[in-house]
């Protein structure tokens, strides 16, 4: 009799990620071209992406505000392999906590400066929503 | 303050009521059985249950271990035990191994096999309704046919009340 010296198997975990109440609203609105943030009326803090609870006072948030106008380039990075490179940036908006990440188009790395004005351009595609940043 | 969450039913998912992103993770593993469990599994394939005996405390350990955790000495010999015993403790589970809900519950039990010490093997009970299960009741293994055994604890399909077992 030969010992059975090992046991092979797998643990299969199938799951669905949900964006949450605030995330769901954010995604549905941004697909229609509107960037929505949530605001705590007690702390006067505005969150992007929106949160359902204020992380400062832990109160439930029920105020939504639309983010309009230009943002500023807070940070950027270049990614890629070989010759194909892409630029990505984090945009912040005046008076709003957090920000939005998108792909910087129409500019080279040398053109970018922290704090420069950025226009956000939202495009729906087969791949999903694309966030383009123009500096 | 308590904030209640929002439950999402399979119907909500089917109707795309909420935005979801599906993921699958297959965590593959290979577990090394060791000397004691390696033989235990091979014996199960032959329809036998084997344990290891400690000379000092006289216990027969099933599943077998090569050392006695009570005396910190090596166990000394292989001992075959009966495939029948008593229900030591049990639990009625309405949740399957993949966390899905079950209409008909599983009865998970610890079986203390005849001739072994305290503690025993974890298995399921079959051929009995949950309301009829009692601690201390006699049960016997119901095996898979020999050709379908692979050397796993599931070579025993379940334990059934001793009178009904074949
Ligand atoms: Zn607040
Ligand atoms: Zn011992």
mmCIF file of C-alpha atoms and ligand atoms in Angstrom:
data_model
loop_
_atom_site.group_PDB
_atom_site.id
_atom_site.type_symbol
_atom_site.label_atom_id
_atom_site.label_comp_id
_atom_site.label_asym_id
_atom_site.label_seq_id
_atom_site.Cartn_x
_atom_site.Cartn_y
_atom_site.Cartn_z
ATOM 1 C CA UNK A 1 0.000 0.000 0.000
ATOM 2 C CA UNK A 2 1.343 3.403 -0.969
ATOM 3 C CA UNK A 3 0.694 6.416 1.199
ATOM 4 C CA UNK A 4 -1.259 9.270 -0.295
ATOM 5 C CA UNK A 5 1.383 11.920 0.229
ATOM 6 C CA UNK A 6 -0.471 14.992 -0.957
ATOM 7 C CA UNK A 7 -3.877 16.406 -1.610
ATOM 8 C CA UNK A 8 -4.472 18.860 -4.461
ATOM 9 C CA UNK A 9 -7.532 21.010 -4.763
ATOM 10 C CA UNK A 10 -8.646 24.579 -5.183
ATOM 11 C CA UNK A 11 -10.740 27.071 -3.278
ATOM 12 C CA UNK A 12 -12.949 28.799 -5.822
ATOM 13 C CA UNK A 13 -14.150 32.195 -4.734
ATOM 14 C CA UNK A 14 -16.703 33.838 -6.997
ATOM 15 C CA UNK A 15 -17.885 37.245 -5.968
ATOM 16 C CA UNK A 16 -19.358 40.511 -7.169
ATOM 17 C CA UNK A 17 -17.975 43.875 -6.243
ATOM 18 C CA UNK A 18 -20.559 46.579 -5.635
ATOM 19 C CA UNK A 19 -19.686 50.248 -5.601
ATOM 20 C CA UNK A 20 -21.862 51.034 -2.584
ATOM 21 C CA UNK A 21 -24.663 53.587 -2.332
ATOM 22 C CA UNK A 22 -22.487 56.652 -2.983
ATOM 23 C CA UNK A 23 -20.288 54.853 -5.523
ATOM 24 C CA UNK A 24 -23.348 53.677 -7.451
ATOM 25 C CA UNK A 25 -24.674 57.233 -7.765
ATOM 26 C CA UNK A 26 -21.221 58.529 -8.716
ATOM 27 C CA UNK A 27 -20.794 55.931 -11.497
ATOM 28 C CA UNK A 28 -24.292 56.391 -12.934
ATOM 29 C CA UNK A 29 -23.930 60.185 -13.009
ATOM 30 C CA UNK A 30 -20.407 60.259 -14.406
ATOM 31 C CA UNK A 31 -21.518 57.955 -17.240
ATOM 32 C CA UNK A 32 -23.885 60.810 -18.162
ATOM 33 C CA UNK A 33 -21.086 63.361 -18.039
ATOM 34 C CA UNK A 34 -21.661 64.736 -14.567
ATOM 35 C CA UNK A 35 -19.072 64.535 -11.808
ATOM 36 C CA UNK A 36 -20.849 64.362 -8.461
ATOM 37 C CA UNK A 37 -19.306 64.806 -5.030
ATOM 38 C CA UNK A 38 -20.968 64.375 -1.636
ATOM 39 C CA UNK A 39 -20.899 67.050 1.054
ATOM 40 C CA UNK A 40 -21.166 66.778 4.809
ATOM 41 C CA UNK A 41 -23.440 69.662 5.816
ATOM 42 C CA UNK A 42 -22.015 69.575 9.351
ATOM 43 C CA UNK A 43 -18.278 69.706 8.539
ATOM 44 C CA UNK A 44 -18.688 71.452 5.165
ATOM 45 C CA UNK A 45 -16.310 68.903 3.679
ATOM 46 C CA UNK A 46 -16.933 67.735 0.128
ATOM 47 C CA UNK A 47 -15.742 64.327 -0.997
ATOM 48 C CA UNK A 48 -14.704 63.073 -4.421
ATOM 49 C CA UNK A 49 -15.208 60.221 -5.122
ATOM 50 C CA UNK A 50 -18.291 60.665 -2.951
ATOM 51 C CA UNK A 51 -18.658 58.897 0.387
ATOM 52 C CA UNK A 52 -21.904 58.006 2.116
ATOM 53 C CA UNK A 53 -20.426 58.802 5.528
ATOM 54 C CA UNK A 54 -18.253 61.715 6.514
ATOM 55 C CA UNK A 55 -14.887 60.369 7.568
ATOM 56 C CA UNK A 56 -14.356 63.297 9.921
ATOM 57 C CA UNK A 57 -17.603 63.289 11.940
ATOM 58 C CA UNK A 58 -18.988 59.870 10.856
ATOM 59 C CA UNK A 59 -22.394 61.395 10.081
ATOM 60 C CA UNK A 60 -24.407 60.160 7.144
ATOM 61 C CA UNK A 61 -24.108 62.429 4.115
ATOM 62 C CA UNK A 62 -27.136 63.298 2.014
ATOM 63 C CA UNK A 63 -26.040 66.359 0.082
ATOM 64 C CA UNK A 64 -24.767 66.040 -3.473
ATOM 65 C CA UNK A 65 -22.959 68.719 -5.421
ATOM 66 C CA UNK A 66 -21.891 68.777 -9.038
ATOM 67 C CA UNK A 67 -18.199 69.409 -9.663
ATOM 68 C CA UNK A 68 -17.826 72.057 -12.348
ATOM 69 C CA UNK A 69 -15.060 73.929 -14.070
ATOM 70 C CA UNK A 70 -11.361 73.274 -14.257
ATOM 71 C CA UNK A 71 -9.312 71.388 -11.737
ATOM 72 C CA UNK A 72 -5.620 71.497 -11.054
ATOM 73 C CA UNK A 73 -3.032 68.859 -11.789
ATOM 74 C CA UNK A 74 -2.042 67.604 -8.363
ATOM 75 C CA UNK A 75 0.174 64.725 -9.436
ATOM 76 C CA UNK A 76 1.076 62.758 -12.572
ATOM 77 C CA UNK A 77 2.932 59.676 -13.698
ATOM 78 C CA UNK A 78 4.074 57.997 -16.899
ATOM 79 C CA UNK A 79 3.423 54.293 -17.423
ATOM 80 C CA UNK A 80 4.092 51.897 -20.261
ATOM 81 C CA UNK A 81 6.383 49.379 -21.862
ATOM 82 C CA UNK A 82 8.786 50.003 -24.708
ATOM 83 C CA UNK A 83 7.800 52.895 -26.913
ATOM 84 C CA UNK A 84 4.144 52.927 -25.876
ATOM 85 C CA UNK A 85 3.791 55.311 -22.977
ATOM 86 C CA UNK A 86 0.790 56.843 -21.266
ATOM 87 C CA UNK A 87 0.447 59.759 -18.900
ATOM 88 C CA UNK A 88 -1.972 59.689 -15.994
ATOM 89 C CA UNK A 89 -2.827 62.488 -13.635
ATOM 90 C CA UNK A 90 -4.679 63.134 -10.400
ATOM 91 C CA UNK A 91 -6.892 66.221 -10.618
ATOM 92 C CA UNK A 92 -8.067 68.129 -7.584
ATOM 93 C CA UNK A 93 -10.821 70.720 -7.481
ATOM 94 C CA UNK A 94 -10.937 73.782 -5.258
ATOM 95 C CA UNK A 95 -12.590 73.070 -1.917
ATOM 96 C CA UNK A 96 -12.997 69.348 -2.547
ATOM 97 C CA UNK A 97 -11.332 66.455 -0.713
ATOM 98 C CA UNK A 98 -9.902 63.725 -2.939
ATOM 99 C CA UNK A 99 -9.886 63.981 -6.704
ATOM 100 C CA UNK A 100 -10.202 62.181 -9.989
ATOM 101 C CA UNK A 101 -7.671 60.082 -11.886
ATOM 102 C CA UNK A 102 -7.609 60.216 -15.663
ATOM 103 C CA UNK A 103 -5.437 59.866 -18.716
ATOM 104 C CA UNK A 104 -3.609 62.976 -19.832
ATOM 105 C CA UNK A 105 -3.959 63.470 -23.573
ATOM 106 C CA UNK A 106 -2.510 66.001 -25.996
ATOM 107 C CA UNK A 107 0.545 66.743 -23.853
ATOM 108 C CA UNK A 108 4.053 65.453 -23.301
ATOM 109 C CA UNK A 109 5.705 64.765 -19.994
ATOM 110 C CA UNK A 110 7.850 67.888 -20.355
ATOM 111 C CA UNK A 111 4.691 70.058 -20.595
ATOM 112 C CA UNK A 112 3.365 69.012 -17.201
ATOM 113 C CA UNK A 113 3.641 71.068 -14.045
ATOM 114 C CA UNK A 114 2.085 70.583 -10.637
ATOM 115 C CA UNK A 115 -0.847 72.896 -10.107
ATOM 116 C CA UNK A 116 -1.513 73.619 -13.763
ATOM 117 C CA UNK A 117 -5.195 73.944 -14.795
ATOM 118 C CA UNK A 118 -6.845 70.796 -16.149
ATOM 119 C CA UNK A 119 -10.050 70.325 -18.090
ATOM 120 C CA UNK A 120 -11.814 66.988 -17.594
ATOM 121 C CA UNK A 121 -13.370 65.356 -20.642
ATOM 122 C CA UNK A 122 -15.593 62.303 -20.086
ATOM 123 C CA UNK A 123 -16.141 59.848 -22.941
ATOM 124 C CA UNK A 124 -18.239 56.711 -23.042
ATOM 125 C CA UNK A 125 -16.687 53.886 -25.040
ATOM 126 C CA UNK A 126 -17.129 50.133 -25.506
ATOM 127 C CA UNK A 127 -14.527 49.647 -22.816
ATOM 128 C CA UNK A 128 -16.474 51.803 -20.384
ATOM 129 C CA UNK A 129 -16.042 55.339 -19.228
ATOM 130 C CA UNK A 130 -12.804 57.105 -20.202
ATOM 131 C CA UNK A 131 -11.576 60.102 -18.235
ATOM 132 C CA UNK A 132 -9.376 62.341 -20.383
ATOM 133 C CA UNK A 133 -7.434 65.233 -18.942
ATOM 134 C CA UNK A 134 -6.436 68.202 -21.052
ATOM 135 C CA UNK A 135 -3.847 70.607 -19.666
ATOM 136 C CA UNK B 1 -26.110 54.683 15.917
ATOM 137 C CA UNK B 2 -26.829 51.758 13.632
ATOM 138 C CA UNK B 3 -27.015 52.111 9.881
ATOM 139 C CA UNK B 4 -28.574 49.138 8.146
ATOM 140 C CA UNK B 5 -27.152 47.959 4.844
ATOM 141 C CA UNK B 6 -28.887 47.190 1.575
ATOM 142 C CA UNK B 7 -29.381 43.533 0.723
ATOM 143 C CA UNK B 8 -28.902 42.518 -2.911
ATOM 144 C CA UNK B 9 -30.859 39.470 -4.060
ATOM 145 C CA UNK B 10 -29.859 37.142 -6.914
ATOM 146 C CA UNK B 11 -32.853 38.652 -8.739
ATOM 147 C CA UNK B 12 -31.412 42.163 -8.356
ATOM 148 C CA UNK B 13 -28.187 40.892 -9.916
ATOM 149 C CA UNK B 14 -30.060 39.169 -12.761
ATOM 150 C CA UNK B 15 -32.022 42.364 -13.458
ATOM 151 C CA UNK B 16 -28.864 44.528 -13.277
ATOM 152 C CA UNK B 17 -30.538 46.637 -10.628
ATOM 153 C CA UNK B 18 -27.132 47.616 -9.260
ATOM 154 C CA UNK B 19 -23.770 48.013 -10.928
ATOM 155 C CA UNK B 20 -21.567 45.040 -10.088
ATOM 156 C CA UNK B 21 -18.227 43.741 -11.245
ATOM 157 C CA UNK B 22 -17.830 39.954 -11.086
ATOM 158 C CA UNK B 23 -14.543 38.369 -10.091
ATOM 159 C CA UNK B 24 -13.364 34.795 -9.676
ATOM 160 C CA UNK B 25 -10.385 33.696 -7.664
ATOM 161 C CA UNK B 26 -9.259 30.101 -7.912
ATOM 162 C CA UNK B 27 -6.882 29.423 -5.081
ATOM 163 C CA UNK B 28 -5.095 26.232 -6.019
ATOM 164 C CA UNK B 29 -3.126 24.412 -3.380
ATOM 165 C CA UNK B 30 -1.304 21.174 -2.700
ATOM 166 C CA UNK B 31 -1.278 19.991 0.868
ATOM 167 C CA UNK B 32 1.391 17.578 2.051
ATOM 168 C CA UNK B 33 -0.385 14.932 4.134
ATOM 169 C CA UNK B 34 2.568 13.700 6.171
ATOM 170 C CA UNK B 35 3.350 10.127 7.285
ATOM 171 C CA UNK B 36 0.321 9.565 9.489
ATOM 172 C CA UNK B 37 -2.488 11.073 7.408
ATOM 173 C CA UNK B 38 -0.829 9.770 4.211
ATOM 174 C CA UNK B 39 -1.406 6.204 5.372
ATOM 175 C CA UNK B 40 -4.811 7.048 6.883
ATOM 176 C CA UNK B 41 -6.045 8.205 3.445
ATOM 177 C CA UNK B 42 -4.566 5.176 1.659
ATOM 178 C CA UNK B 43 -6.337 2.875 4.161
ATOM 179 C CA UNK B 44 -9.642 4.669 3.569
ATOM 180 C CA UNK B 45 -9.355 3.702 -0.088
ATOM 181 C CA UNK B 46 -9.319 0.081 1.112
ATOM 182 C CA UNK B 47 -12.330 0.673 3.311
ATOM 183 C CA UNK B 48 -10.386 0.658 6.559
ATOM 184 C CA UNK B 49 -9.851 3.224 9.282
ATOM 185 C CA UNK B 50 -6.438 3.249 10.911
ATOM 186 C CA UNK B 51 -5.156 5.122 13.958
ATOM 187 C CA UNK B 52 -1.923 5.454 15.902
ATOM 188 C CA UNK B 53 -1.550 4.287 19.487
ATOM 189 C CA UNK B 54 0.352 6.110 22.209
ATOM 190 C CA UNK B 55 1.993 3.670 24.639
ATOM 191 C CA UNK B 56 1.935 6.111 27.509
ATOM 192 C CA UNK B 57 -1.665 7.380 27.568
ATOM 193 C CA UNK B 58 -3.000 4.312 25.698
ATOM 194 C CA UNK B 59 -5.104 6.476 23.406
ATOM 195 C CA UNK B 60 -5.656 5.509 19.789
ATOM 196 C CA UNK B 61 -5.535 8.690 17.735
ATOM 197 C CA UNK B 62 -7.870 8.949 14.738
ATOM 198 C CA UNK B 63 -7.010 10.679 12.446
ATOM 199 C CA UNK B 64 -3.536 9.343 13.233
ATOM 200 C CA UNK B 65 -0.630 11.518 14.356
ATOM 201 C CA UNK B 66 2.993 10.375 14.603
ATOM 202 C CA UNK B 67 3.313 12.006 17.999
ATOM 203 C CA UNK B 68 1.094 12.262 21.037
ATOM 204 C CA UNK B 69 0.367 15.899 21.743
ATOM 205 C CA UNK B 70 -0.421 15.066 25.352
ATOM 206 C CA UNK B 71 2.789 13.203 26.206
ATOM 207 C CA UNK B 72 5.167 14.743 23.652
ATOM 208 C CA UNK B 73 6.389 11.325 22.570
ATOM 209 C CA UNK B 74 6.126 9.402 19.327
ATOM 210 C CA UNK B 75 3.112 7.189 18.899
ATOM 211 C CA UNK B 76 4.220 3.555 18.643
ATOM 212 C CA UNK B 77 1.977 1.488 16.407
ATOM 213 C CA UNK B 78 -0.764 1.366 13.805
ATOM 214 C CA UNK B 79 -4.158 0.140 15.034
ATOM 215 C CA UNK B 80 -7.246 -0.560 12.905
ATOM 216 C CA UNK B 81 -10.477 0.684 14.417
ATOM 217 C CA UNK B 82 -14.122 -0.046 13.662
ATOM 218 C CA UNK B 83 -16.019 2.112 11.180
ATOM 219 C CA UNK B 84 -18.729 2.583 13.804
ATOM 220 C CA UNK B 85 -19.004 4.687 16.919
ATOM 221 C CA UNK B 86 -21.090 7.332 18.622
ATOM 222 C CA UNK B 87 -22.060 10.926 17.872
ATOM 223 C CA UNK B 88 -19.939 13.042 20.200
ATOM 224 C CA UNK B 89 -21.379 16.366 19.118
ATOM 225 C CA UNK B 90 -23.183 17.723 16.070
ATOM 226 C CA UNK B 91 -24.356 20.852 14.351
ATOM 227 C CA UNK B 92 -27.192 21.459 11.888
ATOM 228 C CA UNK B 93 -25.843 23.592 9.087
ATOM 229 C CA UNK B 94 -27.993 25.494 6.599
ATOM 230 C CA UNK B 95 -24.874 26.813 4.900
ATOM 231 C CA UNK B 96 -22.932 24.798 2.297
ATOM 232 C CA UNK B 97 -19.142 24.703 1.918
ATOM 233 C CA UNK B 98 -19.339 27.598 -0.583
ATOM 234 C CA UNK B 99 -21.431 29.662 1.869
ATOM 235 C CA UNK B 100 -24.625 29.261 -0.187
ATOM 236 C CA UNK B 101 -27.876 28.660 1.711
ATOM 237 C CA UNK B 102 -29.316 25.161 1.888
ATOM 238 C CA UNK B 103 -32.994 24.188 1.938
ATOM 239 C CA UNK B 104 -32.137 20.815 3.398
ATOM 240 C CA UNK B 105 -29.488 21.172 6.078
ATOM 241 C CA UNK B 106 -26.272 19.224 6.450
ATOM 242 C CA UNK B 107 -25.790 17.513 9.783
ATOM 243 C CA UNK B 108 -22.142 17.906 10.664
ATOM 244 C CA UNK B 109 -20.971 15.651 13.469
ATOM 245 C CA UNK B 110 -17.894 14.575 15.397
ATOM 246 C CA UNK B 111 -17.883 10.778 15.479
ATOM 247 C CA UNK B 112 -15.993 8.998 18.252
ATOM 248 C CA UNK B 113 -15.092 5.669 16.708
ATOM 249 C CA UNK B 114 -15.146 2.511 18.842
ATOM 250 C CA UNK B 115 -11.720 1.796 20.318
ATOM 251 C CA UNK B 116 -10.441 5.364 20.081
ATOM 252 C CA UNK B 117 -9.890 7.928 22.806
ATOM 253 C CA UNK B 118 -11.796 11.122 23.279
ATOM 254 C CA UNK B 119 -12.324 13.351 20.239
ATOM 255 C CA UNK B 120 -12.941 11.865 16.854
ATOM 256 C CA UNK B 121 -13.414 12.554 13.183
ATOM 257 C CA UNK B 122 -15.511 15.266 11.666
ATOM 258 C CA UNK B 123 -18.048 14.004 9.151
ATOM 259 C CA UNK B 124 -21.680 14.321 8.143
ATOM 260 C CA UNK B 125 -24.687 12.247 9.158
ATOM 261 C CA UNK B 126 -27.065 10.761 6.603
ATOM 262 C CA UNK B 127 -30.192 8.655 6.585
ATOM 263 C CA UNK B 128 -31.593 10.602 9.516
ATOM 264 C CA UNK B 129 -33.657 13.736 10.069
ATOM 265 C CA UNK B 130 -32.073 16.559 12.090
ATOM 266 C CA UNK B 131 -34.727 16.282 14.822
ATOM 267 C CA UNK B 132 -33.837 12.602 15.437
ATOM 268 C CA UNK B 133 -30.121 13.144 16.025
ATOM 269 C CA UNK B 134 -28.925 12.655 19.603
ATOM 270 C CA UNK B 135 -25.555 12.918 21.232
ATOM 271 C CA UNK B 136 -24.341 9.422 22.079
ATOM 272 C CA UNK B 137 -26.367 7.682 19.356
ATOM 273 C CA UNK B 138 -24.648 4.827 17.525
ATOM 274 C CA UNK B 139 -23.675 5.388 13.919
ATOM 275 C CA UNK B 140 -21.819 3.441 11.239
ATOM 276 C CA UNK B 141 -19.930 4.520 8.127
ATOM 277 C CA UNK B 142 -21.639 4.257 4.740
ATOM 278 C CA UNK B 143 -18.825 3.856 2.207
ATOM 279 C CA UNK B 144 -18.626 4.718 -1.443
ATOM 280 C CA UNK B 145 -18.241 1.678 -3.722
ATOM 281 C CA UNK B 146 -14.587 0.582 -3.834
ATOM 282 C CA UNK B 147 -14.040 1.670 -7.453
ATOM 283 C CA UNK B 148 -15.108 5.217 -6.631
ATOM 284 C CA UNK B 149 -12.817 5.665 -3.634
ATOM 285 C CA UNK B 150 -9.854 7.975 -4.119
ATOM 286 C CA UNK B 151 -8.180 8.024 -0.721
ATOM 287 C CA UNK B 152 -10.115 10.864 0.874
ATOM 288 C CA UNK B 153 -12.304 11.290 3.933
ATOM 289 C CA UNK B 154 -15.208 11.557 1.477
ATOM 290 C CA UNK B 155 -14.649 7.855 0.608
ATOM 291 C CA UNK B 156 -17.035 7.560 3.534
ATOM 292 C CA UNK B 157 -20.261 9.109 2.175
ATOM 293 C CA UNK B 158 -21.696 9.712 5.621
ATOM 294 C CA UNK B 159 -22.382 8.071 8.946
ATOM 295 C CA UNK B 160 -25.865 6.620 9.386
ATOM 296 C CA UNK B 161 -27.733 5.365 12.431
ATOM 297 C CA UNK B 162 -26.100 1.972 13.150
ATOM 298 C CA UNK B 163 -29.293 -0.056 12.679
ATOM 299 C CA UNK B 164 -29.809 1.258 9.136
ATOM 300 C CA UNK B 165 -26.215 1.006 7.890
ATOM 301 C CA UNK B 166 -25.248 -1.675 5.408
HETATM 302 ZN ZN1 LIG C 1 -18.758 65.602 8.722
HETATM 303 ZN ZN1 LIG C 2 -0.061 9.810 24.827
#
